Amino acid sequence: MILRTALLLSALAVPLSAPLAAEAQQRTCAQSPGKVLEVCVEVRDGRATYEVSRRGQQVLAPATLGLGFAGEAPVRYTGLSDVRTGTVDTSWEQPWGEQRLIQDNHAELGLTLAGDTPLNRHVGVTFRIFDEGIGLRYDYKDVPAGQKVAVISDGTQFRPQGHYTAWWYPALGQERDEYLYTSTDARRITTAETPLTLERDDGLYLSFHEAALVDWPSMLLAGDGAGTLSARLMPWPDGTLAWKTGPFSTPWRTILITDSIGTLADSRIELNLNEPNALGDVSWFKPGKYIGVWWEMHLKRTTWASGPQHGANTANVERYMDFAAKYGFDGVLVEGWNKGWDGDWTVEGDKFSFTEAYPDFDMDAIAAYGRKRGVRLIGHHETGGAVENYARQMNAAFDLYKAHDVGVVKTGYVRHSGNIVDADGGLQWFAGQYMVRHDLAVVEAAAKRHIAIDTHEPVKDTGLRRTYPNWISREGARGQEYNAWGDPTNPPEHMTILPFTRLLGGPMDFTPGIFDITRGGIELTRRVQSTLAVQLAEYVVVYSPVQMAADLPENYEKNPAAFQFIRDVPTDWETTRTLQGKIGDYVVVARQQRGGKDWYLGAITDENARKLQQKLDFLAPGHRYEAQIYADGPGADYRTKPDALTITRKVVTAQDTLDLNLAPGGGAAIRFRALD
Ligand code: NOJ
Ligand code: CA
């Protein structure tokens, strides 16, 4: 097993140049290990800037660095010193994931900026330069221990050179990250959330994001109409960006830079820039699949609230548990089990109790029922964004769940962003420093009880699952639930944008697998806008260590042949390859099962039918596989005939090429079962 800790990793760093003498130096550069990218940092005319070139061509023009603090004049930088360079080439193992072994091969460029204000006297800047992107972070060394400082500006800019298309939605909207993407000329960006992905006219991709977002506000990116993007941090109610005490480091600002769509989607820079596992042995969590008392509420057949239609009643939960046991699911999610759902919980979240169940939900009986059948309850804490109310109760709430064998809790924060009330009555955004602290505090409290967390309406994923592996998944985009509510539901292209935007941040609890697509023939914009094959392909295209089979049990029992794919597909992978794609048009992903030889492939197109040829050269050479192909059937079309599915089998090898005929709004899901 190749598993190295951070300590060993730094011991492997090879110094390329000795620390320079203390005198100010104005410019320094370093290249990525394969000499693909080069970063140069310069201090001139009071400003500190960095620029990035790729294969000798400037990609990001000189752009400013640095933060500003309350009580200080804007900083002038006077020099840079203490330059350190080195390289790291190692690999480490994920306890579970989209890829077991992760290579970390980067050059590091560290330096100290000298500034003319007390808190900016010595500002450490570290670049990690990979062949497919960079990370940069600040270290504010001169903030005295015990002194509370207010960060009031972030001068970090990004200046892409050339003409780009961007996939984005405006930041600071009330629905947080739950918006459809638009693609525009990148100069039209007002303020965007990250990951923010751009494609240059010649096919170069840039994706801006951050890694290791801890005790700091989320970074948004504001455009200036000329293509420059400036960091904009989600503020506290009084406009302060961040409160810090003593010396501190910021999260990493990350930029993926590549001309390969596969390299973009499969980059592991995000994980590499996070700290190693802080939780030790996490074998108490196992990736798996779940069903839930969930879609029936979104379809309004039952209610979260108490009353005659209450979904979370013991008999109904036991029915789901029987189904889970019969078909090999590990867990049953139950929403609406606890007191507090009876009013408008999106504004009255303070009424939620996380320890008191409605009388028709018998947690003891349900846990015992599950124990006999090898099925665990999956917990649910919907806070309604009443964060203080939840924070007060969460330890007791996790204790209660632990006593009932609950190993995964889905949390939720359904309240308009900007309306979350903090302890002082201030109105918080959904991902400022306050919520960043809260989300992690929940994960840490859960970890103490060996409980994993799946956050809905989360702060965006910045790779913290490496450090806190029990932060297994999140929502953080428009998921399947929007396909129940409608007007409009997610259009087909949504699934061809997510892999190159939101999913670059990490796993998503999208909740695939709706089989009853037409629901008695309601309009297209009020139902799932895909073929059935896409509902299967999503299990491969969207990575999450917990995957839901979101539809009602009876809908699966009506179509056992298609359901077989959901039963077979793993949620833990040896490796992943994004094989083809065009953002907003189509995507093809293959993943190899961890601890097995089988491969799985998912292909999804937008509203246009598409014929793709896919080489199978990812399969092990010299071996035979039975391809079990779940493809769009004759006449399949997401508008008129979404259910048409053809299941065929044929023997293939790595030498073969498969034709993928994708219907409008269609896709394909394939299991390659190893035969030898
Ligand atoms: C939003 C979540 O994303 C959804 O899955 C959940 O059912 C509702 N909140 C209610 O908590
Ligand atoms: Ca949601």
XYZ file of C-alpha atoms and ligand atoms in Angstrom:
688
model
C 0.000 0.000 0.000
C 1.346 3.388 -0.947
C 0.179 5.614 1.842
C 2.237 8.500 3.006
C 1.455 11.034 5.621
C 1.946 14.771 5.358
C 5.065 14.512 7.485
C 6.750 12.151 5.115
C 5.496 14.233 2.240
C 7.298 17.333 3.402
C 10.382 15.285 4.107
C 10.376 14.357 0.435
C 10.441 17.958 -0.700
C 13.610 18.587 -2.657
C 15.013 22.069 -2.173
C 15.878 23.473 -5.583
C 17.403 26.674 -4.321
C 18.624 27.699 -0.931
C 16.706 30.480 0.827
C 17.853 33.777 -0.610
C 19.484 36.467 1.417
C 17.121 38.670 3.355
C 17.325 41.692 1.012
C 14.293 42.560 -1.041
C 13.959 40.814 -4.362
C 11.454 42.095 -6.880
C 10.559 39.034 -8.996
C 10.691 35.281 -8.651
C 9.326 32.425 -10.783
C 8.818 28.681 -10.521
C 7.570 25.967 -12.874
C 5.352 22.934 -12.436
C 7.080 19.534 -12.329
C 6.470 18.862 -16.050
C 7.314 22.499 -16.911
C 3.788 23.048 -18.223
C 2.867 25.976 -15.990
C 5.015 28.792 -14.680
C 4.104 31.235 -11.928
C 5.954 34.522 -11.454
C 5.488 36.865 -8.521
C 6.615 40.451 -8.646
C 6.628 43.491 -6.412
C 6.619 46.806 -8.211
C 5.216 50.283 -7.596
C 3.814 49.240 -4.226
C 1.836 46.314 -5.637
C 2.435 42.584 -5.407
C 1.283 40.621 -8.452
C 1.414 37.068 -9.791
C 1.100 35.847 -13.360
C 0.757 32.389 -14.864
C 1.914 31.095 -18.215
C 1.275 27.728 -19.835
C 3.833 26.260 -22.206
C 5.474 29.680 -22.496
C 2.277 31.637 -23.194
C 0.737 33.965 -20.666
C -2.660 32.662 -19.522
C -3.228 34.891 -16.501
C -1.801 38.391 -16.715
C -0.221 40.024 -13.664
C -2.944 40.351 -11.037
C -2.823 41.702 -7.519
C -2.401 39.829 -4.243
C -3.118 40.594 -0.603
C -5.692 41.436 2.065
C -6.626 44.628 3.857
C -7.403 45.052 7.567
C -9.627 47.459 9.500
C -7.644 50.274 11.073
C -4.873 50.160 8.471
C -4.250 52.157 5.330
C -4.230 50.138 2.092
C -0.914 48.286 2.055
C 2.016 49.167 -0.199
C 4.366 46.271 -0.772
C 8.037 47.137 -0.768
C 9.698 43.850 -1.668
C 9.728 40.099 -1.545
C 12.219 37.869 0.187
C 12.730 34.488 1.774
C 12.031 32.634 -1.487
C 11.743 28.874 -1.041
C 11.157 26.338 -3.784
C 10.833 22.586 -3.761
C 8.992 19.718 -5.364
C 6.812 16.955 -4.024
C 5.933 13.753 -5.836
C 4.043 11.279 -3.762
C 0.713 9.553 -3.506
C -1.786 8.925 -0.773
C -4.823 6.748 -0.343
C -8.420 7.820 0.161
C -10.424 5.707 2.608
C -13.145 5.723 -0.067
C -13.624 7.899 -3.074
C -13.764 8.388 -6.803
C -10.146 7.255 -6.951
C -8.235 5.204 -4.382
C -4.687 6.427 -4.924
C -4.161 10.120 -5.460
C -0.933 11.408 -6.934
C 0.348 14.695 -5.580
C 3.061 16.035 -7.850
C 3.711 19.730 -7.522
C 6.366 22.392 -7.202
C 6.098 24.800 -4.334
C 7.068 28.442 -4.408
C 7.016 30.193 -1.051
C 7.979 33.781 -0.378
C 7.397 36.638 2.015
C 5.983 39.971 0.909
C 7.124 43.006 2.847
C 4.335 45.536 3.380
C 4.190 48.959 4.983
C 1.409 48.384 7.521
C 1.768 46.542 10.840
C -0.415 43.556 9.947
C 1.081 43.323 6.451
C 4.709 43.622 7.517
C 5.427 39.977 6.609
C 2.889 38.216 4.422
C 3.710 34.670 3.468
C 2.483 33.605 0.033
C 2.680 29.992 -1.053
C 2.024 28.709 -4.548
C 1.629 25.009 -5.289
C 2.164 24.555 -8.994
C 0.837 21.379 -10.597
C 0.946 20.621 -14.319
C -2.819 21.181 -14.532
C -3.322 24.090 -12.173
C -2.180 26.074 -9.196
C -3.122 26.882 -5.630
C -2.122 29.973 -3.705
C -2.600 30.902 -0.088
C -1.603 33.661 2.305
C -0.010 33.354 5.744
C -0.489 36.389 7.946
C 2.305 35.961 10.400
C 2.242 39.340 12.120
C -1.159 39.199 13.743
C -0.285 38.936 17.433
C -1.698 35.983 19.339
C -4.853 37.049 21.116
C -5.444 40.084 18.907
C -8.733 40.076 17.025
C -8.452 41.582 13.555
C -11.081 42.380 10.961
C -10.334 41.593 7.325
C -12.109 44.227 5.239
C -10.773 43.691 1.717
C -9.351 40.937 -0.451
C -7.251 42.287 -3.291
C -6.729 38.918 -4.976
C -7.479 39.143 -8.669
C -7.496 36.786 -11.642
C -6.859 38.161 -15.120
C -7.481 35.520 -17.803
C -6.029 36.485 -21.166
C -8.103 35.895 -24.305
C -11.767 35.372 -24.999
C -13.703 32.939 -22.828
C -17.169 31.467 -22.377
C -18.192 30.985 -18.739
C -20.757 28.669 -17.091
C -22.142 30.478 -14.068
C -25.074 31.831 -12.105
C -25.184 35.034 -10.088
C -23.956 34.720 -6.513
C -25.832 36.034 -3.458
C -29.187 34.746 -4.705
C -31.691 33.605 -2.101
C -31.555 29.964 -3.255
C -27.832 29.712 -2.509
C -26.205 27.412 -5.109
C -29.491 26.057 -6.441
C -29.654 27.801 -9.790
C -29.449 26.762 -13.403
C -26.219 27.706 -15.114
C -26.096 30.084 -18.038
C -23.218 30.243 -20.454
C -22.112 33.682 -21.546
C -19.093 35.605 -22.670
C -16.987 35.591 -19.492
C -16.866 39.382 -19.501
C -20.568 39.381 -18.608
C -19.939 37.811 -15.204
C -21.317 40.079 -12.497
C -20.616 38.075 -9.355
C -20.318 34.305 -9.648
C -20.027 31.355 -7.322
C -17.171 28.908 -7.647
C -16.185 26.474 -9.070
C -16.362 28.931 -11.956
C -15.346 27.307 -15.242
C -14.278 29.152 -18.379
C -13.411 27.829 -21.830
C -11.231 29.872 -24.159
C -12.092 30.003 -27.856
C -9.213 27.626 -28.611
C -10.353 25.057 -26.008
C -8.221 25.977 -22.981
C -10.155 25.532 -19.732
C -9.798 27.580 -16.583
C -11.677 26.759 -13.413
C -11.501 28.984 -10.341
C -12.309 27.659 -6.900
C -10.813 27.291 -3.452
C -9.534 24.466 -1.265
C -9.622 23.918 2.497
C -12.213 26.566 3.327
C -11.937 26.649 7.121
C -12.849 29.564 9.410
C -13.003 31.963 6.496
C -15.784 33.258 4.237
C -16.544 31.698 0.864
C -14.940 33.389 -2.096
C -17.117 34.690 -4.901
C -15.705 36.179 -8.075
C -16.749 39.591 -9.359
C -16.226 40.610 -12.970
C -15.288 44.076 -14.164
C -16.695 43.906 -17.700
C -13.242 43.483 -19.160
C -12.574 39.897 -18.087
C -10.782 40.476 -14.784
C -12.213 38.595 -11.817
C -11.770 39.836 -8.262
C -12.164 37.825 -5.078
C -15.240 38.893 -3.158
C -15.726 37.320 0.255
C -19.199 36.714 1.690
C -19.394 39.252 4.497
C -20.694 39.317 8.060
C -23.790 41.477 8.587
C -21.632 44.517 9.430
C -19.608 44.199 6.228
C -16.527 42.661 7.847
C -15.265 39.849 5.647
C -13.511 37.728 8.252
C -12.629 37.891 11.929
C -9.331 36.296 12.893
C -7.185 36.041 16.008
C -3.420 35.625 15.940
C -1.315 34.410 13.005
C -3.466 32.711 10.366
C -3.472 31.143 6.912
C -6.215 31.588 4.346
C -7.790 28.829 2.255
C -6.112 28.070 -1.058
C -7.311 29.917 -4.142
C -7.211 27.365 -6.941
C -7.102 27.631 -10.718
C -7.305 24.586 -12.968
C -5.587 25.282 -16.301
C -5.747 22.584 -18.972
C -6.701 21.953 -22.579
C -8.081 18.478 -21.774
C -11.686 18.068 -20.630
C -10.729 14.803 -18.902
C -7.885 16.434 -17.010
C -10.226 19.232 -15.951
C -12.814 16.840 -14.537
C -10.358 14.364 -13.025
C -7.901 16.816 -11.455
C -7.249 16.079 -7.792
C -5.685 19.451 -6.957
C -8.660 20.184 -4.755
C -7.964 17.190 -2.529
C -4.203 17.563 -2.647
C -4.446 21.064 -1.196
C -6.349 19.857 1.840
C -4.726 18.536 4.998
C -4.571 14.751 5.511
C -7.202 12.827 7.437
C -7.554 14.296 10.932
C -9.942 11.598 12.147
C -7.718 8.500 12.100
C -9.472 5.200 11.554
C -12.717 5.902 9.720
C -13.587 2.315 8.889
C -16.828 2.882 10.798
C -18.234 4.463 7.656
C -18.931 2.338 4.592
C -19.999 3.783 1.233
C -23.382 2.532 0.149
C -26.802 3.113 -1.303
C -30.011 4.194 0.329
C -33.678 4.704 -0.277
C -35.929 7.013 1.632
C -39.241 8.336 2.795
C -38.512 11.359 0.661
C -39.739 11.509 -2.956
C -43.271 10.761 -1.778
C -43.184 14.025 0.198
C -41.793 15.998 -2.706
C -44.605 14.561 -4.854
C -47.047 15.693 -2.136
C -48.391 12.182 -1.588
C -47.410 12.350 2.070
C -46.292 15.185 4.313
C -43.315 16.066 6.470
C -45.842 17.622 8.860
C -47.852 15.535 11.293
C -51.413 14.521 10.437
C -53.216 11.868 8.434
C -50.730 12.012 5.553
C -47.602 11.942 7.736
C -44.918 10.031 5.775
C -42.554 9.242 8.649
C -44.809 6.773 10.416
C -43.441 3.525 11.760
C -45.374 1.250 9.414
C -44.308 3.195 6.326
C -40.669 3.254 7.408
C -40.757 -0.496 8.024
C -42.174 -0.982 4.518
C -39.147 0.871 3.130
C -36.872 -1.200 5.343
C -38.322 -4.401 3.932
C -37.668 -3.114 0.437
C -34.107 -2.066 1.350
C -33.355 -5.472 2.854
C -34.822 -7.305 -0.133
C -32.789 -5.378 -2.692
C -29.538 -4.837 -0.830
C -29.713 -1.176 0.221
C -27.843 -0.180 3.369
C -30.004 2.630 4.592
C -33.430 4.226 4.743
C -33.585 8.008 5.004
C -36.544 9.313 6.941
C -37.501 12.985 6.772
C -40.253 14.597 8.821
C -39.795 12.297 11.839
C -39.158 15.025 14.396
C -41.328 17.754 15.858
C -41.297 21.126 14.152
C -42.579 20.572 10.632
C -46.128 21.754 11.177
C -45.795 25.463 10.381
C -43.744 27.233 7.721
C -40.475 25.649 8.786
C -38.465 27.628 6.247
C -38.985 30.685 8.463
C -39.846 29.059 11.807
C -36.952 26.623 12.070
C -36.610 27.503 15.753
C -39.526 25.171 16.384
C -37.548 22.115 15.315
C -36.695 19.601 18.006
C -33.984 17.153 17.023
C -34.605 14.777 19.900
C -38.391 14.513 19.987
C -40.126 12.347 17.419
C -43.724 12.653 16.317
C -45.782 10.053 18.226
C -46.359 7.858 15.160
C -42.603 7.445 14.607
C -41.175 4.861 17.018
C -37.423 5.149 16.677
C -36.676 2.263 19.056
C -38.941 -0.091 17.132
C -37.607 1.089 13.766
C -33.963 0.676 14.778
C -34.693 -2.811 16.101
C -36.576 -3.683 12.901
C -33.642 -2.496 10.811
C -31.083 -4.315 12.952
C -32.785 -7.636 12.212
C -32.689 -6.932 8.494
C -29.234 -5.376 8.198
C -30.641 -1.954 7.296
C -29.846 1.267 9.115
C -31.913 4.356 9.527
C -30.386 7.383 7.804
C -30.948 10.424 9.963
C -32.295 13.799 8.950
C -31.775 17.189 10.570
C -33.582 19.920 8.669
C -32.737 23.130 10.477
C -34.804 25.520 8.383
C -31.691 27.670 8.632
C -32.295 28.190 12.366
C -28.661 27.514 13.029
C -28.482 28.566 16.675
C -31.436 26.340 17.533
C -29.725 23.413 15.861
C -26.288 24.133 17.322
C -27.783 24.048 20.824
C -29.308 20.627 20.220
C -26.895 18.881 17.898
C -24.840 16.985 20.475
C -27.939 15.495 22.066
C -29.363 14.875 18.606
C -26.303 12.922 17.464
C -26.311 10.978 20.751
C -29.897 9.963 20.107
C -29.101 8.843 16.589
C -25.989 6.998 17.689
C -28.062 5.065 20.205
C -30.228 3.976 17.270
C -27.392 2.775 14.987
C -27.622 5.770 12.685
C -24.367 6.130 10.761
C -25.252 8.891 8.289
C -27.188 12.092 8.918
C -28.447 14.331 6.149
C -28.627 17.934 7.300
C -30.471 20.811 5.659
C -30.585 24.599 5.757
C -33.640 25.603 3.777
C -33.847 29.320 4.374
C -33.160 32.152 2.007
C -29.484 32.990 1.917
C -28.960 36.276 3.708
C -31.737 35.499 6.216
C -29.944 33.101 8.554
C -30.113 34.637 12.029
C -26.924 34.435 14.077
C -26.546 34.588 17.872
C -26.524 38.402 17.792
C -29.598 38.637 15.591
C -27.476 39.441 12.513
C -28.607 38.206 9.097
C -26.074 35.846 7.588
C -25.392 34.605 4.088
C -25.406 30.840 3.643
C -21.641 30.564 3.243
C -19.943 33.394 5.098
C -17.459 32.711 7.887
C -20.324 32.112 10.336
C -21.790 29.251 8.279
C -18.377 27.894 7.336
C -17.683 27.543 11.059
C -21.096 26.038 11.736
C -20.953 23.394 8.989
C -17.589 22.151 10.193
C -18.658 22.177 13.855
C -21.523 19.850 12.888
C -19.154 17.517 11.060
C -16.786 17.421 14.041
C -19.598 16.774 16.530
C -20.854 13.951 14.309
C -17.370 12.457 13.890
C -17.084 12.045 17.672
C -20.065 9.689 17.455
C -18.846 7.950 14.283
C -21.584 9.571 12.258
C -21.098 10.773 8.682
C -22.674 13.962 7.356
C -24.389 14.702 4.052
C -25.051 18.444 4.060
C -27.864 19.905 1.987
C -27.915 23.640 1.281
C -24.235 23.467 2.253
C -21.280 25.730 2.085
C -19.626 24.682 -1.174
C -17.300 21.699 -1.127
C -13.628 22.635 -1.045
C -12.149 19.169 -0.544
C -12.471 19.068 3.243
C -13.527 15.419 2.991
C -9.819 14.620 2.870
C -9.317 16.048 6.360
C -12.762 15.131 7.678
C -13.650 11.959 5.765
C -17.004 11.762 7.538
C -18.118 14.826 5.534
C -19.148 12.357 2.897
C -21.371 14.305 0.549
C -23.351 17.467 -0.040
C -25.987 18.942 -2.221
C -24.926 22.447 -3.311
C -26.590 22.572 -6.735
C -30.025 21.975 -8.195
C -30.602 18.306 -7.429
C -33.355 15.863 -8.305
C -35.799 17.561 -5.942
C -36.241 20.327 -8.526
C -37.620 17.678 -10.866
C -40.519 17.124 -8.484
C -41.350 20.788 -8.032
C -41.169 22.021 -11.585
C -41.503 25.283 -13.315
C -39.031 24.686 -14.496
C -37.397 21.364 -13.714
C -33.734 20.806 -14.587
C -33.265 20.821 -18.378
C -31.159 18.021 -19.922
C -28.048 20.171 -20.277
C -27.858 20.588 -16.476
C -26.263 17.142 -16.129
C -23.711 17.984 -18.817
C -22.629 21.171 -17.009
C -22.395 19.880 -13.423
C -19.416 17.528 -14.059
C -17.309 20.492 -15.157
C -18.513 23.006 -12.558
C -20.111 22.030 -9.221
C -18.733 18.491 -9.229
C -15.147 19.768 -9.490
C -15.618 20.714 -5.820
C -16.477 17.189 -4.683
C -19.241 14.603 -4.238
C -22.878 15.492 -4.677
C -25.957 13.869 -3.170
C -27.939 14.446 -6.361
C -30.360 11.565 -5.607
C -30.709 9.919 -9.044
C -32.927 7.090 -10.174
C -36.451 8.365 -10.901
C -38.190 5.623 -12.897
C -41.695 7.084 -13.099
C -40.629 9.975 -15.279
C -43.949 11.014 -16.817
C -46.022 10.781 -13.604
C -49.313 10.325 -15.371
C -48.434 12.664 -18.204
C -47.725 16.042 -16.563
C -45.977 18.734 -18.588
C -42.322 18.427 -19.427
C -41.194 21.402 -17.339
C -42.805 19.911 -14.230
C -41.144 16.497 -14.385
C -37.771 14.843 -14.887
C -36.418 15.984 -18.243
C -34.408 12.935 -19.235
C -34.754 9.423 -20.520
C -34.644 6.456 -18.161
C -31.106 5.611 -19.308
C -29.936 8.979 -17.947
C -31.417 8.175 -14.546
C -29.100 5.148 -14.486
C -26.105 6.950 -15.994
C -26.251 9.538 -13.195
C -25.011 6.913 -10.731
C -21.727 6.853 -12.638
C -21.487 10.459 -13.784
C -22.151 11.967 -10.341
C -19.779 10.715 -7.668
C -20.999 10.295 -4.098
C -20.098 7.623 -1.528
C -23.785 7.550 -0.621
C -26.187 7.328 -3.526
C -29.915 7.378 -3.189
C -32.385 5.412 -5.239
C -34.798 8.280 -5.067
C -38.033 6.900 -6.502
C -40.852 5.073 -4.732
C -40.273 1.355 -4.091
C -43.266 0.380 -6.212
C -41.806 2.131 -9.250
C -38.660 0.032 -8.998
C -40.641 -3.171 -8.591
C -42.430 -2.381 -11.845
C -39.159 -2.345 -13.775
C -36.808 -4.926 -12.244
C -34.627 -5.162 -15.372
C -33.654 -1.490 -15.261
C -33.489 -1.562 -11.462
C -30.783 -4.200 -11.703
C -28.286 -1.501 -12.733
C -28.980 0.499 -9.555
C -28.580 -2.666 -7.486
C -25.258 -3.464 -9.156
C -23.591 -0.064 -9.370
C -21.006 0.535 -6.637
C -20.460 3.812 -4.784
C -16.729 3.379 -4.187
C -14.160 3.427 -6.954
C -10.629 2.316 -7.669
C -10.272 4.918 -10.363
C -12.207 7.324 -12.540
C -11.777 8.498 -16.139
C -13.762 11.274 -17.714
C -13.487 10.026 -21.276
C -15.246 12.608 -23.404
C -17.254 15.731 -22.920
C -18.188 19.176 -23.989
C -19.522 21.460 -21.293
C -23.261 21.856 -21.727
C -23.428 19.241 -24.508
C -22.419 15.787 -23.292
C -20.233 13.800 -20.906
C -18.927 10.222 -20.731
C -17.407 8.922 -17.489
C -16.014 5.468 -16.651
C -15.173 4.256 -13.178
C -13.643 1.016 -11.948
C -15.162 -0.576 -8.893
C -12.941 -0.490 -5.830
C -12.088 -3.976 -4.663
C -13.317 -5.496 -7.936
C -12.480 -5.691 -11.616
C -15.716 -4.390 -13.094
C -16.007 -1.056 -14.825
C -19.080 1.127 -15.144
C -19.753 3.816 -17.717
C -22.248 6.657 -17.766
C -22.965 8.839 -20.791
C -25.379 11.774 -20.847
C -26.280 14.207 -23.633
C -28.195 17.479 -23.575
C -31.451 18.012 -25.508
C -29.749 16.938 -28.733
C -29.467 13.351 -29.906
C -25.835 12.375 -30.269
C -23.825 9.498 -31.661
C -20.581 9.020 -29.783
C -17.886 6.481 -30.356
C -16.204 5.303 -27.211
C -12.980 3.343 -27.214
C -12.877 0.809 -24.421
C -9.125 1.114 -23.918
C -9.662 1.859 -20.232
C -10.500 -1.834 -19.699
C -7.682 -4.161 -18.625
C -5.891 -5.369 -21.768
C -6.190 -9.055 -22.572
C -9.357 -9.576 -20.547
C -12.932 -10.154 -21.609
C -15.901 -8.324 -20.171
C -19.613 -8.762 -20.539
C -20.966 -5.303 -21.381
C -24.461 -4.960 -19.918
C -25.737 -1.987 -21.873
C -28.719 0.069 -20.702
C -29.324 2.304 -23.719
C -32.046 4.598 -25.000
C -34.554 2.365 -26.797
C -36.212 2.868 -30.195
C -37.869 6.275 -30.407
C -36.570 7.360 -27.008
C -36.882 11.092 -26.437
C -36.998 12.917 -23.113
C -40.028 14.903 -24.335
C -42.176 12.163 -25.798
C -40.845 8.718 -24.949
C -38.543 8.896 -21.924
C -39.170 5.314 -20.789
C -37.813 3.587 -23.886
C -34.855 1.553 -22.664
C -33.056 -1.335 -24.329
C -30.909 -3.690 -22.318
C -28.385 -5.739 -24.293
C -25.327 -7.803 -23.465
C -22.198 -8.442 -25.460
C -18.655 -9.567 -24.848
C -16.044 -6.840 -25.327
C -12.341 -6.233 -24.768
C -10.105 -3.188 -24.462
C -9.600 -3.364 -28.242
C -13.240 -2.577 -28.990
C -15.050 0.651 -29.682
C -18.690 1.080 -28.692
C -21.195 3.230 -30.543
C -23.274 5.188 -28.090
C -26.521 6.364 -29.661
C -27.944 8.874 -27.254
C -31.522 10.084 -27.701
C -32.518 13.717 -27.165
C -32.171 14.166 -23.379
C -30.769 10.643 -23.343
C -27.823 8.630 -22.195
C -26.380 5.203 -21.576
C -25.319 3.222 -18.532
C -23.031 0.231 -18.905
C -21.681 -2.352 -16.541
C -18.561 -4.113 -17.833
C -18.578 -7.362 -15.877
C -15.137 -8.951 -15.846
C -15.296 -12.478 -17.277
C -11.740 -13.531 -16.547
C -34.001 20.380 0.934
C -33.257 19.115 0.677
O -32.371 19.279 -0.394
C -34.277 18.034 0.428
O -33.627 16.840 0.060
C -35.124 17.860 1.651
O -36.098 16.894 1.407
C -35.793 19.176 2.020
N -34.837 20.210 2.098
C -36.511 19.080 3.352
O -35.578 19.005 4.388
Ca -31.942 21.565 -1.602
